[in-house]
mmCIF file of C-alpha atoms in Angstrom:
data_model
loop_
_atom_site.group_PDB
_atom_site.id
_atom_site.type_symbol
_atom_site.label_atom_id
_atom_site.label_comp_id
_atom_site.label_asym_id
_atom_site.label_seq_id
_atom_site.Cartn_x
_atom_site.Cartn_y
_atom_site.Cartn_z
ATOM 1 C CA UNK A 1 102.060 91.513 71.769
ATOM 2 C CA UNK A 2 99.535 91.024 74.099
ATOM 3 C CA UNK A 3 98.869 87.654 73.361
ATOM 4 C CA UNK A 4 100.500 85.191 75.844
ATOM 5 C CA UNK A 5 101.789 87.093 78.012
ATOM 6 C CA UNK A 6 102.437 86.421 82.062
ATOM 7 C CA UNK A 7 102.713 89.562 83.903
ATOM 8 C CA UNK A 8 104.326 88.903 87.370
ATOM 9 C CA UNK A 9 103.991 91.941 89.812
ATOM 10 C CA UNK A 10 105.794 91.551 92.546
ATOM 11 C CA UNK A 11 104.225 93.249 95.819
ATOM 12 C CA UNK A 12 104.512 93.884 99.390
ATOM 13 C CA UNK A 13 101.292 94.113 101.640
ATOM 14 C CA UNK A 14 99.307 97.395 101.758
ATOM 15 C CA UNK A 15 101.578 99.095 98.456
ATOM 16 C CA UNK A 16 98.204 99.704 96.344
ATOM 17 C CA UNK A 17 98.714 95.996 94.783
ATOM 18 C CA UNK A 18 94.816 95.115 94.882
ATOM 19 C CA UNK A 19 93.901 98.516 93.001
ATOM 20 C CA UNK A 20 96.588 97.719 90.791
ATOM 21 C CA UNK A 21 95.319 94.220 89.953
ATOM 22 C CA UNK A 22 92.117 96.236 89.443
ATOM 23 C CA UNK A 23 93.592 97.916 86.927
ATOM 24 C CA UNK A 24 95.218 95.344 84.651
ATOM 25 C CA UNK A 25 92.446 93.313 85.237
ATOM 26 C CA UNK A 26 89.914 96.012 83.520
ATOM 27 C CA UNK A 27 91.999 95.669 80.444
ATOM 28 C CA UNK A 28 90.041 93.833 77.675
ATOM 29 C CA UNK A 29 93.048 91.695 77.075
ATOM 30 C CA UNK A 30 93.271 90.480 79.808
ATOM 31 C CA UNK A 31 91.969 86.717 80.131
ATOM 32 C CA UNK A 32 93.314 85.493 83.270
ATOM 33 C CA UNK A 33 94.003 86.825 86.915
ATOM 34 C CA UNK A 34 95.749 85.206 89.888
ATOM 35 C CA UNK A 35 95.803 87.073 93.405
ATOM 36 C CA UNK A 36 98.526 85.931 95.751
ATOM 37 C CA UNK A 37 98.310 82.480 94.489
ATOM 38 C CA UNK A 38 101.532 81.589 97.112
ATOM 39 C CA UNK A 39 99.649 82.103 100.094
ATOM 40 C CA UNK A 40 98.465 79.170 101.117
ATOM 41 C CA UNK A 41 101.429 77.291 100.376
ATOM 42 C CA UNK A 42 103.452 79.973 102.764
ATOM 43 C CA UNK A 43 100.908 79.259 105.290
ATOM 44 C CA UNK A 44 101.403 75.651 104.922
ATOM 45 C CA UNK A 45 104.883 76.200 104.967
ATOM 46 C CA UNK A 46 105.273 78.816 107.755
ATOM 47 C CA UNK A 47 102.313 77.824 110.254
ATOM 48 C CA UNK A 48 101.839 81.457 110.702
ATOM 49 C CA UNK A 49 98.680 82.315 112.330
ATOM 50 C CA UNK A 50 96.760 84.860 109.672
ATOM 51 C CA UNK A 51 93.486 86.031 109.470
ATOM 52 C CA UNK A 52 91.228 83.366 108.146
ATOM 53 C CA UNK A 53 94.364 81.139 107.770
ATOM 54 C CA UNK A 54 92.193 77.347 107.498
ATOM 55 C CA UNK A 55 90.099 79.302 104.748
ATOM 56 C CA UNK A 56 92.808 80.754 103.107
ATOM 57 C CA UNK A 57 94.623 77.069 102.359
ATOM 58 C CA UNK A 58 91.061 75.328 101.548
ATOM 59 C CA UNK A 59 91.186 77.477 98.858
ATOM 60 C CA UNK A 60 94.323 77.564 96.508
ATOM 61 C CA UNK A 61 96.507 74.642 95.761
ATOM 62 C CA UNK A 62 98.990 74.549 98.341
ATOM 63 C CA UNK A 63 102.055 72.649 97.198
ATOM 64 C CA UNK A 64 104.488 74.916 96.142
ATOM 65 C CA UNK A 65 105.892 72.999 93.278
ATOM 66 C CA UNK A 66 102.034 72.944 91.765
ATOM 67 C CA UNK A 67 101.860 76.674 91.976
ATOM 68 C CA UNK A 68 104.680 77.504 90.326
ATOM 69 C CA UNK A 69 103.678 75.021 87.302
ATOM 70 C CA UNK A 70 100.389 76.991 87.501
ATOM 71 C CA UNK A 71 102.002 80.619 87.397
ATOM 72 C CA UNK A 72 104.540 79.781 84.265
ATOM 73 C CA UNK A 73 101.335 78.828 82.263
ATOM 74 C CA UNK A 74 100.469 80.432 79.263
ATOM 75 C CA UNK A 75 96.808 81.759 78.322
ATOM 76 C CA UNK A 76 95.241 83.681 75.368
ATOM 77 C CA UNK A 77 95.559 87.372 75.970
ATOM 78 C CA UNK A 78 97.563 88.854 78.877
ATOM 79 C CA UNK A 79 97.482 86.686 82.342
ATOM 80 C CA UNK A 80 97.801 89.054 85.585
ATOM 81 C CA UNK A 81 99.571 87.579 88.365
ATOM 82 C CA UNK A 82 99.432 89.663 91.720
ATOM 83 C CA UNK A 83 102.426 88.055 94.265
ATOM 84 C CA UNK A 84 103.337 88.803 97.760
ATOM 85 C CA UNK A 85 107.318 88.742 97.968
ATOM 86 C CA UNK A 86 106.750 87.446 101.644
ATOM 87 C CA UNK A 87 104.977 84.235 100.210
ATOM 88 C CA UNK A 88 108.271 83.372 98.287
ATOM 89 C CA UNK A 89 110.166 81.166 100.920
ATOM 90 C CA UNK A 90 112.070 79.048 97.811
ATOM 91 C CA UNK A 91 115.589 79.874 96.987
ATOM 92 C CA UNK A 92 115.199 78.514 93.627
ATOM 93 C CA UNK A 93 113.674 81.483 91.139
ATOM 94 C CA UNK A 94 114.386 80.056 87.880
ATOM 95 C CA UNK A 95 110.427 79.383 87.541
ATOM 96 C CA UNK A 96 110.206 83.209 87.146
ATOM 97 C CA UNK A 97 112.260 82.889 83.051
ATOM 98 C CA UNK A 98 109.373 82.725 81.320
ATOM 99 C CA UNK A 99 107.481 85.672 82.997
ATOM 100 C CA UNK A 100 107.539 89.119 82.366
ATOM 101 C CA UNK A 101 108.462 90.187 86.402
ATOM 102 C CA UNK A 102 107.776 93.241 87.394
ATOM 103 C CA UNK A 103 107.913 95.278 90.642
ATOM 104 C CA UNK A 104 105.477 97.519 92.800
ATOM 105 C CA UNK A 105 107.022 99.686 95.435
ATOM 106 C CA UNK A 106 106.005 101.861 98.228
ATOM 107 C CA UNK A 107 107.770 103.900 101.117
ATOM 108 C CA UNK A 108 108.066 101.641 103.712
ATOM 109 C CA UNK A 109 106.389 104.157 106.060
ATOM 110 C CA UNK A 110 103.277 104.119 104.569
ATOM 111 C CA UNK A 111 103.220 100.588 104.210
ATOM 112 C CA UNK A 112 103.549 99.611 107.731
ATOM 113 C CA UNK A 113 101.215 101.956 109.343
ATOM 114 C CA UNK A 114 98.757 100.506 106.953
ATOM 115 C CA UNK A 115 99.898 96.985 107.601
ATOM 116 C CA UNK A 116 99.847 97.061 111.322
ATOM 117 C CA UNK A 117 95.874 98.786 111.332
ATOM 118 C CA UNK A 118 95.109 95.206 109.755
ATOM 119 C CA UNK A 119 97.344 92.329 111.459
ATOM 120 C CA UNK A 120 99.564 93.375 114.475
ATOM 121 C CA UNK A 121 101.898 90.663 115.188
ATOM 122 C CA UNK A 122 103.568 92.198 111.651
ATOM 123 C CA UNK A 123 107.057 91.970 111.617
ATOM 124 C CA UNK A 124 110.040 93.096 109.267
ATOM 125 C CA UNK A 125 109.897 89.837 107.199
ATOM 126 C CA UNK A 126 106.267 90.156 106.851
ATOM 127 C CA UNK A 127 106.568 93.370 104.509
ATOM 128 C CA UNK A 128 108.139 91.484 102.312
ATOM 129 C CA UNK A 129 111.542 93.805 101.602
ATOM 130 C CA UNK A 130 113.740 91.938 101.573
ATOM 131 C CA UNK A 131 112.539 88.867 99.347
ATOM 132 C CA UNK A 132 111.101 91.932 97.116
ATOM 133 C CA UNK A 133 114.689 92.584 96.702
ATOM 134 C CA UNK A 134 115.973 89.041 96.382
ATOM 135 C CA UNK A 135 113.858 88.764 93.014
ATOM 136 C CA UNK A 136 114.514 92.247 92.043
ATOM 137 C CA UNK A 137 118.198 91.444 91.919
ATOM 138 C CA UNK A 138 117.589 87.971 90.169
ATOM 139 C CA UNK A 139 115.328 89.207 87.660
ATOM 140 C CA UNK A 140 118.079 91.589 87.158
ATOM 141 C CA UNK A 141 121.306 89.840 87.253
ATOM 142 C CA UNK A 142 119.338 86.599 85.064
ATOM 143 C CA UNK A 143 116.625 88.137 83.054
ATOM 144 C CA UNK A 144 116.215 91.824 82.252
ATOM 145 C CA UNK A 145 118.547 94.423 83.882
ATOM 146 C CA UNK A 146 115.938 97.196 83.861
ATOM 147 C CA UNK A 147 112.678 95.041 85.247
ATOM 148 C CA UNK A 148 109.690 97.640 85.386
ATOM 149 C CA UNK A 149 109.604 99.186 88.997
ATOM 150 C CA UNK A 150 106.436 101.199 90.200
ATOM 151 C CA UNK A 151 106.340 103.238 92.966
ATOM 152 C CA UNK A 152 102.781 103.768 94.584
ATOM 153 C CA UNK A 153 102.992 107.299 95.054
ATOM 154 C CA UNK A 154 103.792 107.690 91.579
ATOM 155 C CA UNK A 155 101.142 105.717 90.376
ATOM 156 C CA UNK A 156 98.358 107.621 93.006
ATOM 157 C CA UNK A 157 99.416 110.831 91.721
ATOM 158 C CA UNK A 158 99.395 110.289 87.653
ATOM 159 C CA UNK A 159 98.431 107.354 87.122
ATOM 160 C CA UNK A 160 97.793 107.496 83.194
ATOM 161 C CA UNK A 161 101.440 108.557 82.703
ATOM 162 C CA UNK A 162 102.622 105.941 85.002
ATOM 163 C CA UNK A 163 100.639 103.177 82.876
ATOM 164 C CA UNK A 164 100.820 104.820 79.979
ATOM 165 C CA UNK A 165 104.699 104.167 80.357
ATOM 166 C CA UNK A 166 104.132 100.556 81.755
ATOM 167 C CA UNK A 167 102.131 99.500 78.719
ATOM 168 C CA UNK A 168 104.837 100.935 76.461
ATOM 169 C CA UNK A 169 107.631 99.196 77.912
ATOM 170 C CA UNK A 170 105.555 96.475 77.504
ATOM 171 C CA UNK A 171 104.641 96.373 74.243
ATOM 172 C CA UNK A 172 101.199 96.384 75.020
ATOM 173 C CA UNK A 173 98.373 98.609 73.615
ATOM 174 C CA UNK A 174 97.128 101.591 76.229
ATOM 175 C CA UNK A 175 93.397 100.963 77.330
ATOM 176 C CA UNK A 176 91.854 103.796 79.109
ATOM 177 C CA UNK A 177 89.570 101.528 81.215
ATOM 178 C CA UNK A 178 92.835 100.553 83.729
ATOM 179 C CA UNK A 179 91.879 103.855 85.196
ATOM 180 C CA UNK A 180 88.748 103.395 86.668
ATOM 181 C CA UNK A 181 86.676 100.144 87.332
ATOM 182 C CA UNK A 182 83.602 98.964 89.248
ATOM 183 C CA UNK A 183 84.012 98.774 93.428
ATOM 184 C CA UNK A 184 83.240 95.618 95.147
ATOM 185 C CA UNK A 185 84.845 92.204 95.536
ATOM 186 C CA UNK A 186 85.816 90.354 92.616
ATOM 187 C CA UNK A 187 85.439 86.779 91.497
ATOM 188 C CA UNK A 188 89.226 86.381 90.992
ATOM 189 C CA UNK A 189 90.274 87.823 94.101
ATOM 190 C CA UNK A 190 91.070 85.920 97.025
ATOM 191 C CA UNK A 191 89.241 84.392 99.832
ATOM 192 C CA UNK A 192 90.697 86.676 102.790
ATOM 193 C CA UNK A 193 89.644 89.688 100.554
ATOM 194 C CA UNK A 194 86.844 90.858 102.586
ATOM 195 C CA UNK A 195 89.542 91.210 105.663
ATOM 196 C CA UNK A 196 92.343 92.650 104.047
ATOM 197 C CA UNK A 197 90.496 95.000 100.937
ATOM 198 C CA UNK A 198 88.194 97.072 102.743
ATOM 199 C CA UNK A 199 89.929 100.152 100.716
ATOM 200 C CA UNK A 200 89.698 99.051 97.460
ATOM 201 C CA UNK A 201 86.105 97.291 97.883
ATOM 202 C CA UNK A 202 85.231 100.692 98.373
ATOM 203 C CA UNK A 203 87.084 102.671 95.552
ATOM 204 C CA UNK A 204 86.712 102.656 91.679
ATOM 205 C CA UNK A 205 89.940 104.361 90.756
ATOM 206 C CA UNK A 206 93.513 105.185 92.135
ATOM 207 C CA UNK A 207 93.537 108.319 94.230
ATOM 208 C CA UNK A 208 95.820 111.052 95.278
ATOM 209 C CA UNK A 209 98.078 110.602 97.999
ATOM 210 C CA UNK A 210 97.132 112.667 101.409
ATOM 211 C CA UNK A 211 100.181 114.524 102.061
ATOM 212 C CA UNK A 212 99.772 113.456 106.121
ATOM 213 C CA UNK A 213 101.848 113.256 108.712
ATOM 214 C CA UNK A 214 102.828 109.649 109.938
ATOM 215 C CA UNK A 215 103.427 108.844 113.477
ATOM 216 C CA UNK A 216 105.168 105.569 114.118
ATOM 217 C CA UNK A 217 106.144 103.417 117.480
ATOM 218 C CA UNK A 218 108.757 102.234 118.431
ATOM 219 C CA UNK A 219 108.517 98.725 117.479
ATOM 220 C CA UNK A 220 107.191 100.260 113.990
ATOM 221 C CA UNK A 221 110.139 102.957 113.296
ATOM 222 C CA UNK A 222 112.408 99.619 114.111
ATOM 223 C CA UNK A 223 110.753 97.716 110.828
ATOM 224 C CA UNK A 224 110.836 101.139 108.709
ATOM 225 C CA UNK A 225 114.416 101.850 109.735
ATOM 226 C CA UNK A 226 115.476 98.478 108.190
ATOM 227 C CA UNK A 227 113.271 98.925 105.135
ATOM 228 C CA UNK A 228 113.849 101.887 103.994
ATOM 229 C CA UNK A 229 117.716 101.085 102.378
ATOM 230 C CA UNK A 230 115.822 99.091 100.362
ATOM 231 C CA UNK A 231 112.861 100.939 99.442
ATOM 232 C CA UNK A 232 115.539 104.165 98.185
ATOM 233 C CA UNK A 233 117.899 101.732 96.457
ATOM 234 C CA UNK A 234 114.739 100.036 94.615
ATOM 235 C CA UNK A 235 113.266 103.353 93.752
ATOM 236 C CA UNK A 236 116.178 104.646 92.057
ATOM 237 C CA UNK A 237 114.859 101.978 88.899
ATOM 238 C CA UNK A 238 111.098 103.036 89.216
ATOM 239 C CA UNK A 239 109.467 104.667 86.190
#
């Protein structure tokens, strides 16, 4: 069943989404891999000052319409697609029918100590919760009413069950080699990797979680406190 098919994973920043491309794109199957192929069409569209911003839109086609057509494309073997829910800014979804949309989750307080070590000026709408949800909700209401949800904690901690499950539910056959894979930057992943993947550069597998305490600010707690509805409601779905 492999054969065709568009996996959409939708993501937040810092929620193990690189290592999880990593994975998926170890797979034999798989033929194709896009990573965050919106973002220089949100940049374009948002002006927002990133790291490596002018680089970042050089890069990738940046009309929105022309990514989309891109993303609903079908390729031999399984096509990866690795998506930032903050880089969504259309109100019109019904590009996602024809892709098999799935979800990555992780507790928000993890994700924005994490996020802030890497850009500052990070606020709630940059974490991408709320659009996460938005598709979550669409996908469910318009296309499958139990999408696949991962949590990253789950995944850290066992990952072979965790995928093990995935590839069932996706009628795909299990290959052991989306549990380790070569560190280093890839040819598929994006320009603004070496700023933002210095973790997963460095790793060849997913890892156990630290059970550590987190100590958040102020202006941090504020962005968890709004998140975290969502995270709890989302992870009552994840596998």
């Amino acid at each position: 069943m492999s054969k065709g098919l568009v996996i959409a994973m939708w993501s937040g920043p810092r929620n193990l989404s690189t290592a999880l491309m990593r994975s998926f794109a170890n797979r034999d199957d798989t033929n194709v891999v896009f990573d965050e192929p919106f973002y220089a069409s949100y940049l374009v569209a948002t002006n927002k000052d990133h790291p490596m911003k002018d680089e970042i839109i050089k890069s990738q086609l940046n009309g929105i319409e022309d990514v989309k057509k891109l993303c609903q494309k079908k390729h031999c073997g399984v096509t990866y697609q690795k998506h930032m829910t903050q880089h969504i800014i259309d109100k019109d979804l019904s590009w996602l029918n024809s892709l098999c949309n799935c979800f990555l989750i992780r507790n928000p307080k993890l994700v924005v100590k994490s996020f802030m070590k890497s850009w500052k000026e990070g606020e709630f709408e940059d974490i991408g919760f709320s659009q996460q949800y938005n598709i979550f909700k669409y996908v469910q209401e318009n296309l499958n009413n139990d999408p696949i949800v991962i949590d990253a904690s789950k995944l850290r901690n066992n990952p072979k069950k965790i995928l093990l499950n995935v590839c069932n539910i996706l009628n795909i056959d299990w290959d052991e080699s989306m549990l380790e894979w070569s560190p280093g930057i890839e040819d598929y992943d994006g320009v603004w990797a070496n700023h933002w993947y210095t973790s997963v550069k460095n790793s060849n597998s997913f890892r156990p979680e630290e059970d550590k305490e987190i100590t958040l600010s102020d202006s941090e707690k504020k962005i968890v406190d709004r998140a975290m509805p969502i995270y709890d409601e989302l992870f009552k779905y994840s596998i």
